[in-house]
PDB file of N, CA and C in Angstrom:
ATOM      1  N   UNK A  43      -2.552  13.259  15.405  1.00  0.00           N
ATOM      2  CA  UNK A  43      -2.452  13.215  13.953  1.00  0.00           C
ATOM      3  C   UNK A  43      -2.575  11.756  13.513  1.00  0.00           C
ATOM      4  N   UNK A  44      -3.925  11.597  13.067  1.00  0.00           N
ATOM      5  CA  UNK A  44      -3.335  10.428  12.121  1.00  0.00           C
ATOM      6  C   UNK A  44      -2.475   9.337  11.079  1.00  0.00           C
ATOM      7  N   UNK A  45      -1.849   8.704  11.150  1.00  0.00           N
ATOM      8  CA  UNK A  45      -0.938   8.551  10.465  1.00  0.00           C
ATOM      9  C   UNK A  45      -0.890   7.156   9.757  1.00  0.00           C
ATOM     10  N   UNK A  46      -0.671   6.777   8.388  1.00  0.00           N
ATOM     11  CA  UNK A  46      -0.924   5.757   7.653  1.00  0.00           C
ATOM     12  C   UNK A  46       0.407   5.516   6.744  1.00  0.00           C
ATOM     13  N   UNK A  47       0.605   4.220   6.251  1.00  0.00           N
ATOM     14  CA  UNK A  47       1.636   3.515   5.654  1.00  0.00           C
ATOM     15  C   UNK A  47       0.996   3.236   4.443  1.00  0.00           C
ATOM     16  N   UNK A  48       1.797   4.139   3.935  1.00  0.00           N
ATOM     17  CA  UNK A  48       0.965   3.653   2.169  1.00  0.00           C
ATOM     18  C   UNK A  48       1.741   4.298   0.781  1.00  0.00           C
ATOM     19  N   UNK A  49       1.825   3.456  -0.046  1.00  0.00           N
ATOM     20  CA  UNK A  49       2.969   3.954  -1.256  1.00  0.00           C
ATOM     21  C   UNK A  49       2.889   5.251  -1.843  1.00  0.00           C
ATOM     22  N   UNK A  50       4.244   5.696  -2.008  1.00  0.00           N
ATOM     23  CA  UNK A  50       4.160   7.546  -2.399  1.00  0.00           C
ATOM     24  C   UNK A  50       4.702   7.002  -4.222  1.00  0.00           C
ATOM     25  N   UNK A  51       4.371   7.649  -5.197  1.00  0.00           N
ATOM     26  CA  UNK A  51       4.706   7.000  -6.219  1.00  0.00           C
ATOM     27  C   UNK A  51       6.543   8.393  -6.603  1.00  0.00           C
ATOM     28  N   UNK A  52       7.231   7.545  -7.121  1.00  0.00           N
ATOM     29  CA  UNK A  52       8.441   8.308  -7.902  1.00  0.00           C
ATOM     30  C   UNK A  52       8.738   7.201  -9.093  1.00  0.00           C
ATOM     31  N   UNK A  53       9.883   7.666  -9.668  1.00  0.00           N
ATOM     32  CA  UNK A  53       9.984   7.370 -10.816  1.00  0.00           C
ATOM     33  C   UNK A  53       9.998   8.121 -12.332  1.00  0.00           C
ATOM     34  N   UNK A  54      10.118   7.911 -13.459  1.00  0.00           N
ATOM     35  CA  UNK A  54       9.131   8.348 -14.459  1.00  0.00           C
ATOM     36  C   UNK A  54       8.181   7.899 -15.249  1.00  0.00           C
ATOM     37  N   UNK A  55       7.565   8.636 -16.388  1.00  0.00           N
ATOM     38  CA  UNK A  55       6.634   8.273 -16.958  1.00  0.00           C
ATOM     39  C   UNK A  55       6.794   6.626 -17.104  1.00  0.00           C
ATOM     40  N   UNK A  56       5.596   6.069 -17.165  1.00  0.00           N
ATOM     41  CA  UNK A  56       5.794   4.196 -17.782  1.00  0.00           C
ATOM     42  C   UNK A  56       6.891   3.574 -17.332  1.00  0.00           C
ATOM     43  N   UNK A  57       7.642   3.866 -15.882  1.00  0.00           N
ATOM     44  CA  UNK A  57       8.290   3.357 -15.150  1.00  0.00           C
ATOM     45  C   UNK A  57       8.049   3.447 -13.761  1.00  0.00           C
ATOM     46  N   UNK A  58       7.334   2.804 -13.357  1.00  0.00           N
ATOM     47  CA  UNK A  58       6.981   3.136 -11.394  1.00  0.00           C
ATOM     48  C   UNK A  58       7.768   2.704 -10.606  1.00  0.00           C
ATOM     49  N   UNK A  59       7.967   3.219  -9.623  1.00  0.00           N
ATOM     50  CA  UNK A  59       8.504   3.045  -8.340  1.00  0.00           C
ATOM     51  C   UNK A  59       8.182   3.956  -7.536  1.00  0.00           C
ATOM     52  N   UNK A  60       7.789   3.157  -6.051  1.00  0.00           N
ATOM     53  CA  UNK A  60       7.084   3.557  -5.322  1.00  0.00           C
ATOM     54  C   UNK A  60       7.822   3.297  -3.762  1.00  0.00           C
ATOM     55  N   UNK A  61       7.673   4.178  -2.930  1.00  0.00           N
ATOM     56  CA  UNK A  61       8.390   4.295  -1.480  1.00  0.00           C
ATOM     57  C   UNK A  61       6.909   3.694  -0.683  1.00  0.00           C
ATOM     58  N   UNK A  62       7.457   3.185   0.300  1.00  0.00           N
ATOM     59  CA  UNK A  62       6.788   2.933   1.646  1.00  0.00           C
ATOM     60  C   UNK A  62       7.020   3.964   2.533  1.00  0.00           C
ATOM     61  N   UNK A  63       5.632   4.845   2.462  1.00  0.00           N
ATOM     62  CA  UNK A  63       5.848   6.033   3.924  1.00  0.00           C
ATOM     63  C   UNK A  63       5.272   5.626   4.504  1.00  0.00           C
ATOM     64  N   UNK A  64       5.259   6.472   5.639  1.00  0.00           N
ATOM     65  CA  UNK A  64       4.616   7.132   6.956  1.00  0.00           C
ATOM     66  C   UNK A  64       4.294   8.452   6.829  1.00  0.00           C
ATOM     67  N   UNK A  65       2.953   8.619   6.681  1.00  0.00           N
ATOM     68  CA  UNK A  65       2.331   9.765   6.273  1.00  0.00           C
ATOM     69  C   UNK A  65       1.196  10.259   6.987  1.00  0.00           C
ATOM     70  N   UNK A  66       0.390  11.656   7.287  1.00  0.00           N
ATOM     71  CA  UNK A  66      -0.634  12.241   7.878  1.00  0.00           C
ATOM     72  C   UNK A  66      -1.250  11.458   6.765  1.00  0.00           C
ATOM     73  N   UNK A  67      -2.537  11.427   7.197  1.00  0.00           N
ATOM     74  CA  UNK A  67      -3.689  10.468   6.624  1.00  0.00           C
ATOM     75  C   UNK A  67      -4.109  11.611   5.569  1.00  0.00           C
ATOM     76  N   UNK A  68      -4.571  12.903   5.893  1.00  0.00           N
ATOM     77  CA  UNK A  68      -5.476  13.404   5.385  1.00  0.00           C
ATOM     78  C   UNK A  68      -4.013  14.318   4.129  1.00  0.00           C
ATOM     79  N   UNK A  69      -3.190  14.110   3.880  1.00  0.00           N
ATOM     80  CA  UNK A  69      -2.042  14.584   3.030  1.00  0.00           C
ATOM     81  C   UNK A  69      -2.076  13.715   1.382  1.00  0.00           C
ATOM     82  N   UNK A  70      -1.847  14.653   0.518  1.00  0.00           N
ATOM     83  CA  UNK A  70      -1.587  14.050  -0.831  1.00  0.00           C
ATOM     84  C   UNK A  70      -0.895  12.868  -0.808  1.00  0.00           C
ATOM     85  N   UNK A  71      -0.799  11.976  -1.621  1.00  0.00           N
ATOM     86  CA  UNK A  71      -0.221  11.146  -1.929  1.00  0.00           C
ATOM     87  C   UNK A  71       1.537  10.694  -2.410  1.00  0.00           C
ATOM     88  N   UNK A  72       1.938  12.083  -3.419  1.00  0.00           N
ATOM     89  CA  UNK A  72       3.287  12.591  -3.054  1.00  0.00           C
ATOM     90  C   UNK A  72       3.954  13.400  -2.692  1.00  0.00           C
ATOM     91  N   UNK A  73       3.085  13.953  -1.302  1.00  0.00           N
ATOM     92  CA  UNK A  73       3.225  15.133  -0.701  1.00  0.00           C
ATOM     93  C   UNK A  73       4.498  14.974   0.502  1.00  0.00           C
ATOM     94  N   UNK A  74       4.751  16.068   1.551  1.00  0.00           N
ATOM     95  CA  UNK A  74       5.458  15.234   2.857  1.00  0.00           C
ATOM     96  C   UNK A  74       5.199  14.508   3.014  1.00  0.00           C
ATOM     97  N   UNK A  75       6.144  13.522   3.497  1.00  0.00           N
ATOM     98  CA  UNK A  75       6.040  12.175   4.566  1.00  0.00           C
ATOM     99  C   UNK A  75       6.573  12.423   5.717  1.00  0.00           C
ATOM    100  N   UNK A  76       6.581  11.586   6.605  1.00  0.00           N
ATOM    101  CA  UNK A  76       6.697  11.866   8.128  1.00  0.00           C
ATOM    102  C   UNK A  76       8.359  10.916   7.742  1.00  0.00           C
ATOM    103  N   UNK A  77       8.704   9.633   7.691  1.00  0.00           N
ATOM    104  CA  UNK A  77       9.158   8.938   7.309  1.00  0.00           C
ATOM    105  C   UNK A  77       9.509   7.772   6.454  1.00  0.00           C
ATOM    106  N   UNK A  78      10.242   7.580   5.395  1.00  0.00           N
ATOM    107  CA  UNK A  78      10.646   6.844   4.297  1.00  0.00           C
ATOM    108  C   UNK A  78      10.910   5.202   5.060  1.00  0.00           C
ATOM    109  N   UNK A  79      10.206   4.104   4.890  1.00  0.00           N
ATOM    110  CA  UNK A  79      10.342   2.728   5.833  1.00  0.00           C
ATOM    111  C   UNK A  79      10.757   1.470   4.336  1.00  0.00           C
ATOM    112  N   UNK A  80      10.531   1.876   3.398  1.00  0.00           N
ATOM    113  CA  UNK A  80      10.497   0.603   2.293  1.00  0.00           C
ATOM    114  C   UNK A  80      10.348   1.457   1.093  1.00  0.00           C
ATOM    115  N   UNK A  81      10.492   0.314   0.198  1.00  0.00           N
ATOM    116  CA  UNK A  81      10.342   0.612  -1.622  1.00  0.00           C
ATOM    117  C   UNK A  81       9.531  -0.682  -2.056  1.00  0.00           C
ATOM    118  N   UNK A  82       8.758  -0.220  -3.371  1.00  0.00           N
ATOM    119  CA  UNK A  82       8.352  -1.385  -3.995  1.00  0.00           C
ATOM    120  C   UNK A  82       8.609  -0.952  -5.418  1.00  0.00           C
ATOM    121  N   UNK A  83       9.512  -1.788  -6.175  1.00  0.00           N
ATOM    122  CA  UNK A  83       9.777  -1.967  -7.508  1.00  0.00           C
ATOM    123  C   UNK A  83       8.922  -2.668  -8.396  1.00  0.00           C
ATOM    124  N   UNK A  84       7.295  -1.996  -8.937  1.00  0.00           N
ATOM    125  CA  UNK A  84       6.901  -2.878  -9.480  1.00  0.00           C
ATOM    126  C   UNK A  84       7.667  -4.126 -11.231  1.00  0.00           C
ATOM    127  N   UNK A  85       8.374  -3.498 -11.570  1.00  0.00           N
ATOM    128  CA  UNK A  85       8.850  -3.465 -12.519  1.00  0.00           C
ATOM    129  C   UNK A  85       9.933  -5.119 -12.553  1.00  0.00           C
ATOM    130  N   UNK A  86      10.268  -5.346 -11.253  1.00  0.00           N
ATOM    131  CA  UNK A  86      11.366  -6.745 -10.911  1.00  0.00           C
ATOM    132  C   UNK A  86      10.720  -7.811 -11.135  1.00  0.00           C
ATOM    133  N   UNK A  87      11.402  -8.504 -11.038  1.00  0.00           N
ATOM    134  CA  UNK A  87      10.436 -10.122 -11.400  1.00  0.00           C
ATOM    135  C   UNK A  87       9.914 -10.275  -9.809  1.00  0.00           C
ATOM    136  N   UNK A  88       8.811 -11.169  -9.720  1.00  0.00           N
ATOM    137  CA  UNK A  88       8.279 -11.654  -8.512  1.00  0.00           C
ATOM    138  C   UNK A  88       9.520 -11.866  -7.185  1.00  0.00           C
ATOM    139  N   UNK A  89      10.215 -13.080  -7.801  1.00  0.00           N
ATOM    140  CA  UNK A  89      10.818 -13.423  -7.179  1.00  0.00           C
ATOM    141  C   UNK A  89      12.442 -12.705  -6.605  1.00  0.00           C
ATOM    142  N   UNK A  90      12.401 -11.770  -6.788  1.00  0.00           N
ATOM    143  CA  UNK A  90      13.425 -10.541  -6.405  1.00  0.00           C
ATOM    144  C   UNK A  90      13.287 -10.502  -5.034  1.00  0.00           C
ATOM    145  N   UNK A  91      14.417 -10.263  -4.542  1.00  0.00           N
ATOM    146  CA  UNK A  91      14.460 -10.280  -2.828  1.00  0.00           C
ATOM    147  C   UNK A  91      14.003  -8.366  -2.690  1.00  0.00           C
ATOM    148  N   UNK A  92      14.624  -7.502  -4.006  1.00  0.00           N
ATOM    149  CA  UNK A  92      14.509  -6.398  -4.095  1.00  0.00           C
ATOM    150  C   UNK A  92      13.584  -5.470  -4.897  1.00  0.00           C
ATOM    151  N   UNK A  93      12.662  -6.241  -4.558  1.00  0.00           N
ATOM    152  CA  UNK A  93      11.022  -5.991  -5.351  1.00  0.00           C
ATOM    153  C   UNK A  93      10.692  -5.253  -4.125  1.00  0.00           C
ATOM    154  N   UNK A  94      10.406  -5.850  -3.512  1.00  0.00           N
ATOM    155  CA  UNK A  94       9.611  -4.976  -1.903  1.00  0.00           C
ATOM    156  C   UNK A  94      10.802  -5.146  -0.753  1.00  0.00           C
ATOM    157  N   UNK A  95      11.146  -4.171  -0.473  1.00  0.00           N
ATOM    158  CA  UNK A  95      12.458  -4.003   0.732  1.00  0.00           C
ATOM    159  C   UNK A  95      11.267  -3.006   1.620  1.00  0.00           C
ATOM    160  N   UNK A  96      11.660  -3.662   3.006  1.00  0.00           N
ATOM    161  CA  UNK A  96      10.799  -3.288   4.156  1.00  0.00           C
ATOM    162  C   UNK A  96      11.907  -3.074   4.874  1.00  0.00           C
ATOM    163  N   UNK A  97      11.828  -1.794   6.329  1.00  0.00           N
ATOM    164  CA  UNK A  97      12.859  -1.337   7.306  1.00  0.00           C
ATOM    165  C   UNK A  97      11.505  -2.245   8.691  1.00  0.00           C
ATOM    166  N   UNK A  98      11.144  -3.402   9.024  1.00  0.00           N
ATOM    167  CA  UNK A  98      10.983  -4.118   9.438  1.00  0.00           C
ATOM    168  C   UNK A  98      10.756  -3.906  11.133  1.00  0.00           C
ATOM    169  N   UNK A  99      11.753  -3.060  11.600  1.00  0.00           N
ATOM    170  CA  UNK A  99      11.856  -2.637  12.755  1.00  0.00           C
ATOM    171  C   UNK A  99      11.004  -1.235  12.781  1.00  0.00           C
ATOM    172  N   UNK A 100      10.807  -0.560  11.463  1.00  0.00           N
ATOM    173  CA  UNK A 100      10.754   0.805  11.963  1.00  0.00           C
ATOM    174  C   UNK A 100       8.892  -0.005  11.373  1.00  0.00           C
ATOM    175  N   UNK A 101       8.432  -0.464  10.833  1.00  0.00           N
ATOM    176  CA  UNK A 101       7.321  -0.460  10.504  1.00  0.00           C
ATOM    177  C   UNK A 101       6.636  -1.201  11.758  1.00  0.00           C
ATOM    178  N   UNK A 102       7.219  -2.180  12.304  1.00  0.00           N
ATOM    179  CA  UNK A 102       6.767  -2.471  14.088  1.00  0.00           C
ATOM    180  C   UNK A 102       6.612  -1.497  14.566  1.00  0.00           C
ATOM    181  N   UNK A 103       7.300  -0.381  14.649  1.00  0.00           N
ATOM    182  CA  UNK A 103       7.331   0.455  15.334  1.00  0.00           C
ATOM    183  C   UNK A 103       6.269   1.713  15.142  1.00  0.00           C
ATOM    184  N   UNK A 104       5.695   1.731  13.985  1.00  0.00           N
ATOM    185  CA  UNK A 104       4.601   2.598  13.590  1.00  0.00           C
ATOM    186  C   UNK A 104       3.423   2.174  13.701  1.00  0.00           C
ATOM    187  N   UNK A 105       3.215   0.531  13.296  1.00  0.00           N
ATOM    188  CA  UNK A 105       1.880  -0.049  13.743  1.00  0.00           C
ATOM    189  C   UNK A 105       1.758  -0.297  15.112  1.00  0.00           C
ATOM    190  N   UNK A 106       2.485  -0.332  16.039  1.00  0.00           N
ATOM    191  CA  UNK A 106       2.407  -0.146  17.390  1.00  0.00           C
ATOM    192  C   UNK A 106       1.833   1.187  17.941  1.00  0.00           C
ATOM    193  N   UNK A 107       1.911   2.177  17.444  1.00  0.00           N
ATOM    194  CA  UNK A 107       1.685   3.366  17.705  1.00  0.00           C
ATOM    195  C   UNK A 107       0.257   3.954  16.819  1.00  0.00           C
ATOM    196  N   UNK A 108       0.013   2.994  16.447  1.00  0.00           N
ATOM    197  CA  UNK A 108      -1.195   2.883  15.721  1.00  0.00           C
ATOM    198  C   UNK A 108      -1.527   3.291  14.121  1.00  0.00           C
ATOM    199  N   UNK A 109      -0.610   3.689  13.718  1.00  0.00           N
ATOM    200  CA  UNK A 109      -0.572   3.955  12.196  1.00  0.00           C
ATOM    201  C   UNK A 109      -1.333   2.474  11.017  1.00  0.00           C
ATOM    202  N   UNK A 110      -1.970   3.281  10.389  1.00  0.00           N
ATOM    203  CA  UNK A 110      -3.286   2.373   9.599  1.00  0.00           C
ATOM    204  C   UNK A 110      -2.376   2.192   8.414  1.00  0.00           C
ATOM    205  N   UNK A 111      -2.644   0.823   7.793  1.00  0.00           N
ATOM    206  CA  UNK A 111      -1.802   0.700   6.365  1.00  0.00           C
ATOM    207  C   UNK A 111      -2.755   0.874   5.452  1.00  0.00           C
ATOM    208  N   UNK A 112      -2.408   0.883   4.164  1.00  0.00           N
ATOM    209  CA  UNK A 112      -3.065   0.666   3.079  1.00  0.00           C
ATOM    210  C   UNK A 112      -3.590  -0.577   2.471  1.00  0.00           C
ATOM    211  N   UNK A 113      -4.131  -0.928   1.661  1.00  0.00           N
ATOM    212  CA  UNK A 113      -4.744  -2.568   1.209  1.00  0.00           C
ATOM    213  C   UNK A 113      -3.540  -3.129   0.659  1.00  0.00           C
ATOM    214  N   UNK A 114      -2.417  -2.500  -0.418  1.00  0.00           N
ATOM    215  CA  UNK A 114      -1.612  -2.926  -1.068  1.00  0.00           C
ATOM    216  C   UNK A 114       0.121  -2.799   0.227  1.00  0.00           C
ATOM    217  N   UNK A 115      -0.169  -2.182   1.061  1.00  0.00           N
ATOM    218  CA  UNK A 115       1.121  -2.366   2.066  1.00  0.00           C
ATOM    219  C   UNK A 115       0.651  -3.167   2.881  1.00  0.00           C
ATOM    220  N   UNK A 116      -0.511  -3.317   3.576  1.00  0.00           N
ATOM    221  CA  UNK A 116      -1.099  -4.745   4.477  1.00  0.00           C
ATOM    222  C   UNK A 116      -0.705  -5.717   3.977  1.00  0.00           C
ATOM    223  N   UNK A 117      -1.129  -6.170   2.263  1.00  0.00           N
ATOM    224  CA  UNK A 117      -0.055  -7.488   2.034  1.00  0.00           C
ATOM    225  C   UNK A 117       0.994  -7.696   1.800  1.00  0.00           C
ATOM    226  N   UNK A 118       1.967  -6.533   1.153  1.00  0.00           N
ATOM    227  CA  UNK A 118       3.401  -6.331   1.786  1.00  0.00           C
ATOM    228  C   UNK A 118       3.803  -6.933   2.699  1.00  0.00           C
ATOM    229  N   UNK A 119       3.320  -6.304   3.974  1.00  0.00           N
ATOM    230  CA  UNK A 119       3.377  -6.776   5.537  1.00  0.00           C
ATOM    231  C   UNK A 119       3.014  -8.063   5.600  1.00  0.00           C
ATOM    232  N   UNK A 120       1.982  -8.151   4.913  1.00  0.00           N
ATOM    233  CA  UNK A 120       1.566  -9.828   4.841  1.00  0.00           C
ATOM    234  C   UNK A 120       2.613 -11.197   5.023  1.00  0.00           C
ATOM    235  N   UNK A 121       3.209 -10.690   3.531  1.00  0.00           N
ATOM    236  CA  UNK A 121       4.005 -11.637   3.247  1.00  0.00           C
ATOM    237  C   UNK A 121       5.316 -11.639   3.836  1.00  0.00           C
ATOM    238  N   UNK A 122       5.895 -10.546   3.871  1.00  0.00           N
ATOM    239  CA  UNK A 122       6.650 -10.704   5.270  1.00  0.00           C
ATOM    240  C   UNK A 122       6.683 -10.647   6.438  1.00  0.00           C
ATOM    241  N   UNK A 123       5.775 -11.370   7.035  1.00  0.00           N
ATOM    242  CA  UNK A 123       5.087 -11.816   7.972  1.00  0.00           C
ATOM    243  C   UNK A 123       5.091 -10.557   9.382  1.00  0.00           C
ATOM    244  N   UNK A 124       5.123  -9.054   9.229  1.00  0.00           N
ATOM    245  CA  UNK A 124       4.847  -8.656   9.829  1.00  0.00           C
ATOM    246  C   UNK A 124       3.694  -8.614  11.113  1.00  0.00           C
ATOM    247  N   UNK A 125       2.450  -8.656   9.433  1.00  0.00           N
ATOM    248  CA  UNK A 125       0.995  -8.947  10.600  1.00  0.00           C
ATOM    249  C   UNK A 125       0.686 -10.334  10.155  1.00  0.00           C
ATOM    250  N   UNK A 126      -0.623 -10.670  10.405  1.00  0.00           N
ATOM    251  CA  UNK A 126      -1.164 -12.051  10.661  1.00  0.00           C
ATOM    252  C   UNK A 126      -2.468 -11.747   9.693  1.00  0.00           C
ATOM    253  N   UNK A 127      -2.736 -11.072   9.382  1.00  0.00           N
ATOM    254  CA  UNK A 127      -4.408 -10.600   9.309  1.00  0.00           C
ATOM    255  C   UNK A 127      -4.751 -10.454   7.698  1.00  0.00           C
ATOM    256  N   UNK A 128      -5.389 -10.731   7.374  1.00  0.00           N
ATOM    257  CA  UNK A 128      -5.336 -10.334   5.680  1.00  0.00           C
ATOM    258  C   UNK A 128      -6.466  -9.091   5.215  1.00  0.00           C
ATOM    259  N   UNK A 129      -5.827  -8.346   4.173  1.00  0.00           N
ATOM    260  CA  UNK A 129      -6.452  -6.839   4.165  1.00  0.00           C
ATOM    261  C   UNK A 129      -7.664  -7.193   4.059  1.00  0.00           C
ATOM    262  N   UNK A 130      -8.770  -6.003   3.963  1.00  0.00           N
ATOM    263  CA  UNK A 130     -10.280  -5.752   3.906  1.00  0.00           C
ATOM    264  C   UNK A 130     -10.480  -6.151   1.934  1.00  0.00           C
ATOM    265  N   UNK A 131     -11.161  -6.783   1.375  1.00  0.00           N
ATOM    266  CA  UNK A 131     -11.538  -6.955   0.413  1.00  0.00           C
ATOM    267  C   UNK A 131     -12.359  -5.539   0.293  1.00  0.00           C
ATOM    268  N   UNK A 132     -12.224  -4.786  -0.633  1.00  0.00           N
ATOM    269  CA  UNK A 132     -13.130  -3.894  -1.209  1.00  0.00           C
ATOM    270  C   UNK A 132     -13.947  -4.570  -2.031  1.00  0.00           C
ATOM    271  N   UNK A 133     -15.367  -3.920  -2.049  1.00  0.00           N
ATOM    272  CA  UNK A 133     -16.522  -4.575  -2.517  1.00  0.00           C
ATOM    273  C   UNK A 133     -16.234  -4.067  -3.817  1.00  0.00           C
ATOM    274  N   UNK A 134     -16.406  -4.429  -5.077  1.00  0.00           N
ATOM    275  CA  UNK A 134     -16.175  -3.763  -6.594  1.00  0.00           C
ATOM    276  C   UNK A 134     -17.459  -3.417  -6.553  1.00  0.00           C
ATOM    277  N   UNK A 135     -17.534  -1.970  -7.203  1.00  0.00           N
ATOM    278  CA  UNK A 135     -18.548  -1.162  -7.763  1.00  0.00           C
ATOM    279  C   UNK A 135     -19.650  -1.636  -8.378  1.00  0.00           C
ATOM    280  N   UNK A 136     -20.718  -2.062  -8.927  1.00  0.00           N
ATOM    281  CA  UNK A 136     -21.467  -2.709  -9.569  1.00  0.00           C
ATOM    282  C   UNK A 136     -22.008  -1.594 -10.824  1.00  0.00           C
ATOM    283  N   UNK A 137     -22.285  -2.234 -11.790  1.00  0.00           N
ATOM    284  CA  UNK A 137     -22.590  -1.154 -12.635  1.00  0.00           C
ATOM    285  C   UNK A 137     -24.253  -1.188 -12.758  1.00  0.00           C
ATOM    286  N   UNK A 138     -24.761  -0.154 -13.554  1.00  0.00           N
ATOM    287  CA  UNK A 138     -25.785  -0.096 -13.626  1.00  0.00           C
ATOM    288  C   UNK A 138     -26.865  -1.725 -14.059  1.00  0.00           C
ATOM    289  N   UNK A 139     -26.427  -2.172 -14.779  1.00  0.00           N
ATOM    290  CA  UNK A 139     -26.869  -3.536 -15.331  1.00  0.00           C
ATOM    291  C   UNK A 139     -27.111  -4.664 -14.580  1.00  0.00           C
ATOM    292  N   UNK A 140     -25.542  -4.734 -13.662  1.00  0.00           N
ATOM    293  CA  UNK A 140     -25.522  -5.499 -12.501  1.00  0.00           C
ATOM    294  C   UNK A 140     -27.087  -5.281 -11.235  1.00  0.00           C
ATOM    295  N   UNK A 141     -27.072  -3.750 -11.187  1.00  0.00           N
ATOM    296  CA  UNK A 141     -27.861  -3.696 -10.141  1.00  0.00           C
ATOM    297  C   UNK A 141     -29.139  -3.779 -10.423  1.00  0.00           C
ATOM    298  N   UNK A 142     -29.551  -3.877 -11.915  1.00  0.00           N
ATOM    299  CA  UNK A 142     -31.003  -4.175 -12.181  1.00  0.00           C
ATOM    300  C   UNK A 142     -30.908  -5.604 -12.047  1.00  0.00           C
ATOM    301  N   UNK A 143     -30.406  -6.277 -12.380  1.00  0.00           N
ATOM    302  CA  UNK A 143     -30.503  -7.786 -12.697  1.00  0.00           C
ATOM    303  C   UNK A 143     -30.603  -8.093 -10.814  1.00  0.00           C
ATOM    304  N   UNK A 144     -29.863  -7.895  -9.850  1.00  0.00           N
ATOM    305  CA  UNK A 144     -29.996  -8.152  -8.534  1.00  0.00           C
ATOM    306  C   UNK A 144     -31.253  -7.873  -8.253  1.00  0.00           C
ATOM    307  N   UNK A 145     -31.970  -6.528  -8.360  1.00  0.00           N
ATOM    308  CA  UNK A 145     -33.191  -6.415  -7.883  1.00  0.00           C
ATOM    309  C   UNK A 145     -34.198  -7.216  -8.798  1.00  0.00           C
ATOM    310  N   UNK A 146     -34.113  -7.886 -10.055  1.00  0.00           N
ATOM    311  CA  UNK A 146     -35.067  -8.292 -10.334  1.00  0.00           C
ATOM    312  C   UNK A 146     -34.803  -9.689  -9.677  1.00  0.00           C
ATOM    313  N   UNK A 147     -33.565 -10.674  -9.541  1.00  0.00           N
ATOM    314  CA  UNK A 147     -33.608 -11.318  -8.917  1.00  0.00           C
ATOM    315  C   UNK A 147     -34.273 -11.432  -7.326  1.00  0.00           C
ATOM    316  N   UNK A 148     -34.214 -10.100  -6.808  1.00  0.00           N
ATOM    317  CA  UNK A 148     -35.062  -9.984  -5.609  1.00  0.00           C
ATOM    318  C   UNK A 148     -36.209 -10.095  -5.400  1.00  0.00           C
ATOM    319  N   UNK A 149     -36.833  -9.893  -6.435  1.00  0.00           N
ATOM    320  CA  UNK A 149     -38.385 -10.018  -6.292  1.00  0.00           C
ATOM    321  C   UNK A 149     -38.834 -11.098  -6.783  1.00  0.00           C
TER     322      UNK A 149
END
C-alpha cells in the first residue's frame, strides 16, 4: 500500500486547520488516515512554536518505510530539519497567450 504524508483539512468554514497524516495514497483527502503525526494552524502568526507541531519520531519513522510527502509537508519537514532536500517546484500552467507568444518566440 502506498502511503503519503499530507494535510487532511478540519476546522470550519473561513477558519482552517489542518492535521498531518499518514494516509493510502490513492484515498480522499478527509477520508481515513492510517495515522495522525502533526497539525498546521494556518491562522497563528509565523513565528508560533504552535503553528506547525510535528510528532518528529513518528514521521522518521514513516519516511523510512518509504511514505512520500506532499510539496507543502516536505517544507514543513524542511524547516524542521527533518529532511535535507527541498520539494519539487511545480511547473505553473501556462495559459493560452503565454503559449503563443513562446512558440512565436521559437521560430
Amino acid at each position: 500500500m502506498p502511503t503519503t504524508i499530507r494535510l487532511s483539512r478540519a476546522g470550519t468554514k473561513k477558519r482552517p486547520y489542518y492535521r498531518i497524516v499518514v494516509t493510502n495514497s490513492r484515498s480522499a483527502r478527509d477520508s481515513n488516515f492510517i495515522e495522525r503525526i502533526g497539525s498546521y494552524n494556518p491562522l497563528l502568526e509565523n513565528e508560533s512554536d504552535k503553528r506547525v507541531v510535528i510528532d518528529q519520531e513518528r514521521a522518521k519513522y514513516w519516511l523510512s518505510v518509504g511514505a512520500q510527502m506532499s510539496d507543502r509537508v516536505h517544507l514543513f519537514f524542511n524547516k524542521a530539519g527533518l529532511v535535507t532536500t527541498k520539494p519539487a517546484q511545480r511547473a505553473a500552467r501556462k495559459s493560452k497567450k503565454d503559449k503563443g507568444e513562446a512558440e512565436a518566440a521559437a521560430a
